[in-house]
Amino acid sequence: MEQIVVDPDRCTGCRSCELGCAVRHSKAKTLLGAISESPLPRKRLFVETFGGRTGPVICRHCADAPCVKSCISGCLYHDERGFVRRRKERCIGCWSCVAACPFGVITPDPVLGLAVKCDRCHKSAMPACVEACPTGALTLADLDAVAAAARRQVLAAEAGQKKGA
Ligand code: SF4
Ligand code: SF4
């Protein structure tokens, strides 16, 4: 399964990802069209700064998703690719999922009475945030490849320690 991977060290805080996300989820699908829509389209990821670090916080599409478990109306579900998605017509605006998500990436839309969350741009090959990021802080990667790269880094670090010892 390909996941959106975040490298906070590369993030400059430009918020292009947030903008790209909101435009992708607009009716117009263009920046000019999106800014004239009412209500304005909403972003599904959040660039936050804390403790001197800045980076995007995104939905992890958790396998054992607290938001899905908390949803009493059957609105939130795992699709066939494992993405946590929403059946809009079933949302009753109880905000249980908003409270349940440990990452704070579901937000209430009080105008439409709907919970808003990342749908992993499931209709596109490339998520909007990844496409918009100019620094490579957001990438789409196979999780097995990410784990293999991490293992190689561990070996490289251990080899470096031995040389220095
Ligand atoms: S919204 Fe939160 S709890 Fe639900 S899948 Fe995404 S990260 Fe997990
Ligand atoms: S687009 Fe990339 S560099 Fe800019 S805020 Fe988002 S993650 Fe950071």
Tab-separated table of C-alpha atoms and ligand atoms in Angstrom:
chain	number	residue	atom	x	y	z
A	1	MET	CA	0.000	0.000	0.000
A	2	GLU	CA	1.314	3.431	-0.887
A	3	GLN	CA	1.148	6.001	1.872
A	4	ILE	CA	1.860	9.704	2.044
A	5	VAL	CA	5.146	10.015	3.907
A	6	VAL	CA	6.133	13.215	5.716
A	7	ASP	CA	9.716	14.453	6.090
A	8	PRO	CA	9.428	17.435	8.457
A	9	ASP	CA	13.115	18.273	7.930
A	10	ARG	CA	12.254	19.323	4.384
A	11	CYS	CA	9.197	21.408	5.254
A	12	THR	CA	9.548	25.183	4.866
A	13	GLY	CA	6.028	25.948	6.059
A	14	CYS	CA	4.964	27.404	2.709
A	15	ARG	CA	1.475	25.814	3.001
A	16	SER	CA	1.335	24.937	-0.706
A	17	CYS	CA	0.089	21.500	0.382
A	18	GLU	CA	-2.882	22.979	2.232
A	19	LEU	CA	-3.753	25.137	-0.760
A	20	GLY	CA	-3.409	22.254	-3.212
A	21	CYS	CA	-5.648	20.112	-0.999
A	22	ALA	CA	-8.386	22.739	-0.754
A	23	VAL	CA	-8.325	23.391	-4.518
A	24	ARG	CA	-8.484	19.646	-5.305
A	25	HIS	CA	-11.558	19.413	-3.078
A	26	SER	CA	-13.259	22.454	-4.616
A	27	LYS	CA	-16.010	22.236	-7.204
A	28	ALA	CA	-14.007	24.284	-9.724
A	29	LYS	CA	-10.664	22.436	-9.239
A	30	THR	CA	-8.835	25.695	-10.048
A	31	LEU	CA	-7.452	28.279	-7.611
A	32	LEU	CA	-9.398	31.145	-9.169
A	33	GLY	CA	-12.631	29.188	-9.172
A	34	ALA	CA	-12.076	27.805	-5.678
A	35	ILE	CA	-11.618	31.188	-3.988
A	36	SER	CA	-14.970	32.407	-5.293
A	37	GLU	CA	-16.902	29.382	-4.003
A	38	SER	CA	-19.229	29.620	-1.036
A	39	PRO	CA	-18.628	27.934	1.298
A	40	LEU	CA	-14.894	27.942	0.569
A	41	PRO	CA	-13.402	24.470	0.005
A	42	ARG	CA	-11.659	23.111	3.079
A	43	LYS	CA	-8.179	21.662	3.462
A	44	ARG	CA	-7.726	18.150	4.848
A	45	LEU	CA	-4.179	18.454	6.181
A	46	PHE	CA	-2.689	20.980	8.526
A	47	VAL	CA	0.722	22.620	8.648
A	48	GLU	CA	1.546	23.134	12.314
A	49	THR	CA	4.466	24.677	14.200
A	50	PHE	CA	5.476	23.451	17.632
A	51	GLY	CA	8.725	23.442	19.564
A	52	GLY	CA	10.571	25.178	16.733
A	53	ARG	CA	9.493	22.598	14.120
A	54	THR	CA	7.033	23.030	11.277
A	55	GLY	CA	5.424	20.248	9.314
A	56	PRO	CA	2.208	18.949	7.826
A	57	VAL	CA	-0.040	16.704	9.914
A	58	ILE	CA	-2.043	14.284	7.780
A	59	CYS	CA	-4.475	11.415	8.106
A	60	ARG	CA	-2.652	8.089	8.496
A	61	HIS	CA	-5.572	6.031	7.196
A	62	CYS	CA	-5.145	3.876	10.307
A	63	ALA	CA	-5.852	0.143	9.940
A	64	ASP	CA	-7.554	0.116	13.348
A	65	ALA	CA	-8.994	3.597	12.925
A	66	PRO	CA	-10.405	5.290	16.037
A	67	CYS	CA	-12.525	7.546	13.834
A	68	VAL	CA	-14.206	4.591	12.107
A	69	LYS	CA	-14.803	2.860	15.448
A	70	SER	CA	-16.354	6.018	16.908
A	71	CYS	CA	-18.679	6.670	13.984
A	72	ILE	CA	-22.186	5.667	14.981
A	73	SER	CA	-23.879	6.264	11.639
A	74	GLY	CA	-21.693	4.143	9.344
A	75	CYS	CA	-20.406	7.250	7.582
A	76	LEU	CA	-16.702	6.453	7.953
A	77	TYR	CA	-15.386	3.206	6.487
A	78	HIS	CA	-12.314	1.523	4.992
A	79	ASP	CA	-12.500	1.245	1.229
A	80	GLU	CA	-11.072	-1.670	-0.751
A	81	ARG	CA	-7.621	-0.026	-0.842
A	82	GLY	CA	-7.567	0.539	2.915
A	83	PHE	CA	-8.240	4.278	2.750
A	84	VAL	CA	-10.541	5.672	5.420
A	85	ARG	CA	-13.304	7.462	3.572
A	86	ARG	CA	-16.663	9.064	4.222
A	87	ARG	CA	-20.174	8.387	2.961
A	88	LYS	CA	-21.203	12.024	3.023
A	89	GLU	CA	-24.918	11.355	3.067
A	90	ARG	CA	-24.604	9.338	6.285
A	91	CYS	CA	-22.809	11.998	8.348
A	92	ILE	CA	-25.054	13.328	11.105
A	93	GLY	CA	-22.597	15.936	12.435
A	94	CYS	CA	-22.163	14.365	15.889
A	95	TRP	CA	-18.374	15.038	15.704
A	96	SER	CA	-17.505	11.770	17.504
A	97	CYS	CA	-14.782	11.179	14.911
A	98	VAL	CA	-13.359	14.653	15.448
A	99	ALA	CA	-12.865	13.845	19.128
A	100	ALA	CA	-11.598	10.317	18.437
A	101	CYS	CA	-8.827	11.037	15.922
A	102	PRO	CA	-5.521	11.129	17.855
A	103	PHE	CA	-3.959	13.305	15.151
A	104	GLY	CA	-6.627	16.005	15.030
A	105	VAL	CA	-7.060	15.706	11.286
A	106	ILE	CA	-10.843	15.505	11.097
A	107	THR	CA	-12.568	18.855	11.351
A	108	PRO	CA	-16.219	19.765	11.696
A	109	ASP	CA	-17.798	21.799	8.928
A	110	PRO	CA	-20.547	23.581	10.825
A	111	VAL	CA	-21.964	25.162	7.644
A	112	LEU	CA	-22.602	21.853	5.885
A	113	GLY	CA	-22.905	19.818	9.127
A	114	LEU	CA	-20.315	17.344	7.858
A	115	ALA	CA	-17.067	15.907	9.182
A	116	VAL	CA	-14.227	16.754	6.786
A	117	LYS	CA	-11.282	14.400	6.330
A	118	CYS	CA	-8.605	13.302	3.869
A	119	ASP	CA	-9.910	10.951	1.174
A	120	ARG	CA	-6.329	10.295	-0.015
A	121	CYS	CA	-7.368	11.860	-3.363
A	122	HIS	CA	-8.554	8.350	-4.178
A	123	LYS	CA	-9.625	9.277	-7.696
A	124	SER	CA	-6.141	10.516	-8.647
A	125	ALA	CA	-2.818	8.778	-9.005
A	126	MET	CA	-1.118	11.559	-7.048
A	127	PRO	CA	-2.528	13.201	-3.891
A	128	ALA	CA	-2.860	16.985	-4.246
A	129	CYS	CA	-0.625	17.742	-1.256
A	130	VAL	CA	2.219	15.607	-2.600
A	131	GLU	CA	1.884	17.205	-6.032
A	132	ALA	CA	1.915	20.722	-4.541
A	133	CYS	CA	4.879	20.357	-2.174
A	134	PRO	CA	7.915	22.061	-3.761
A	135	THR	CA	10.505	20.610	-1.374
A	136	GLY	CA	9.748	16.887	-1.252
A	137	ALA	CA	8.544	17.073	2.350
A	138	LEU	CA	5.532	15.039	1.237
A	139	THR	CA	6.060	11.974	-0.923
A	140	LEU	CA	4.064	8.956	-1.937
A	141	ALA	CA	5.887	5.784	-1.005
A	142	ASP	CA	5.376	2.077	-0.661
A	143	LEU	CA	5.499	1.296	3.058
A	144	ASP	CA	7.673	-1.802	2.552
A	145	ALA	CA	10.222	0.388	0.730
A	146	VAL	CA	10.083	2.957	3.545
A	147	ALA	CA	10.732	0.232	6.128
A	148	ALA	CA	13.621	-1.193	4.056
A	149	ALA	CA	15.199	2.279	3.776
A	150	ALA	CA	14.885	2.721	7.549
A	151	ARG	CA	16.623	-0.620	8.126
A	152	ARG	CA	19.469	0.420	5.830
A	153	GLN	CA	19.805	3.679	7.770
A	154	VAL	CA	20.105	1.719	11.022
A	155	LEU	CA	22.876	-0.401	9.522
A	156	ALA	CA	24.656	2.675	8.164
A	157	ALA	CA	24.457	4.390	11.570
A	158	GLU	CA	25.792	1.287	13.325
A	159	ALA	CA	28.638	1.007	10.818
A	160	GLY	CA	29.482	4.680	11.438
A	161	GLN	CA	29.532	4.104	15.201
A	162	LYS	CA	31.907	1.154	14.831
A	163	LYS	CA	34.296	3.215	12.678
A	164	GLY	CA	34.280	6.030	15.245
A	165	ALA	CA	34.805	3.627	18.202
B	1	SF4	S1	-8.811	10.524	10.626
B	1	SF4	FE1	-7.415	10.140	12.341
B	1	SF4	S2	-8.165	8.241	13.307
B	1	SF4	FE2	-9.136	8.387	11.281
B	1	SF4	S3	-7.811	7.197	9.934
B	1	SF4	FE3	-7.105	9.329	9.814
B	1	SF4	S4	-5.489	9.522	11.362
B	1	SF4	FE4	-6.616	7.612	11.802
B	2	SF4	S1	4.064	22.177	0.666
B	2	SF4	FE1	5.763	20.980	1.512
B	2	SF4	S2	7.209	22.529	2.267
B	2	SF4	FE2	5.254	23.573	1.961
B	2	SF4	S3	4.225	23.466	3.974
B	2	SF4	FE3	3.519	21.690	2.807
B	2	SF4	S4	4.920	20.040	3.379
B	2	SF4	FE4	5.885	21.966	4.011
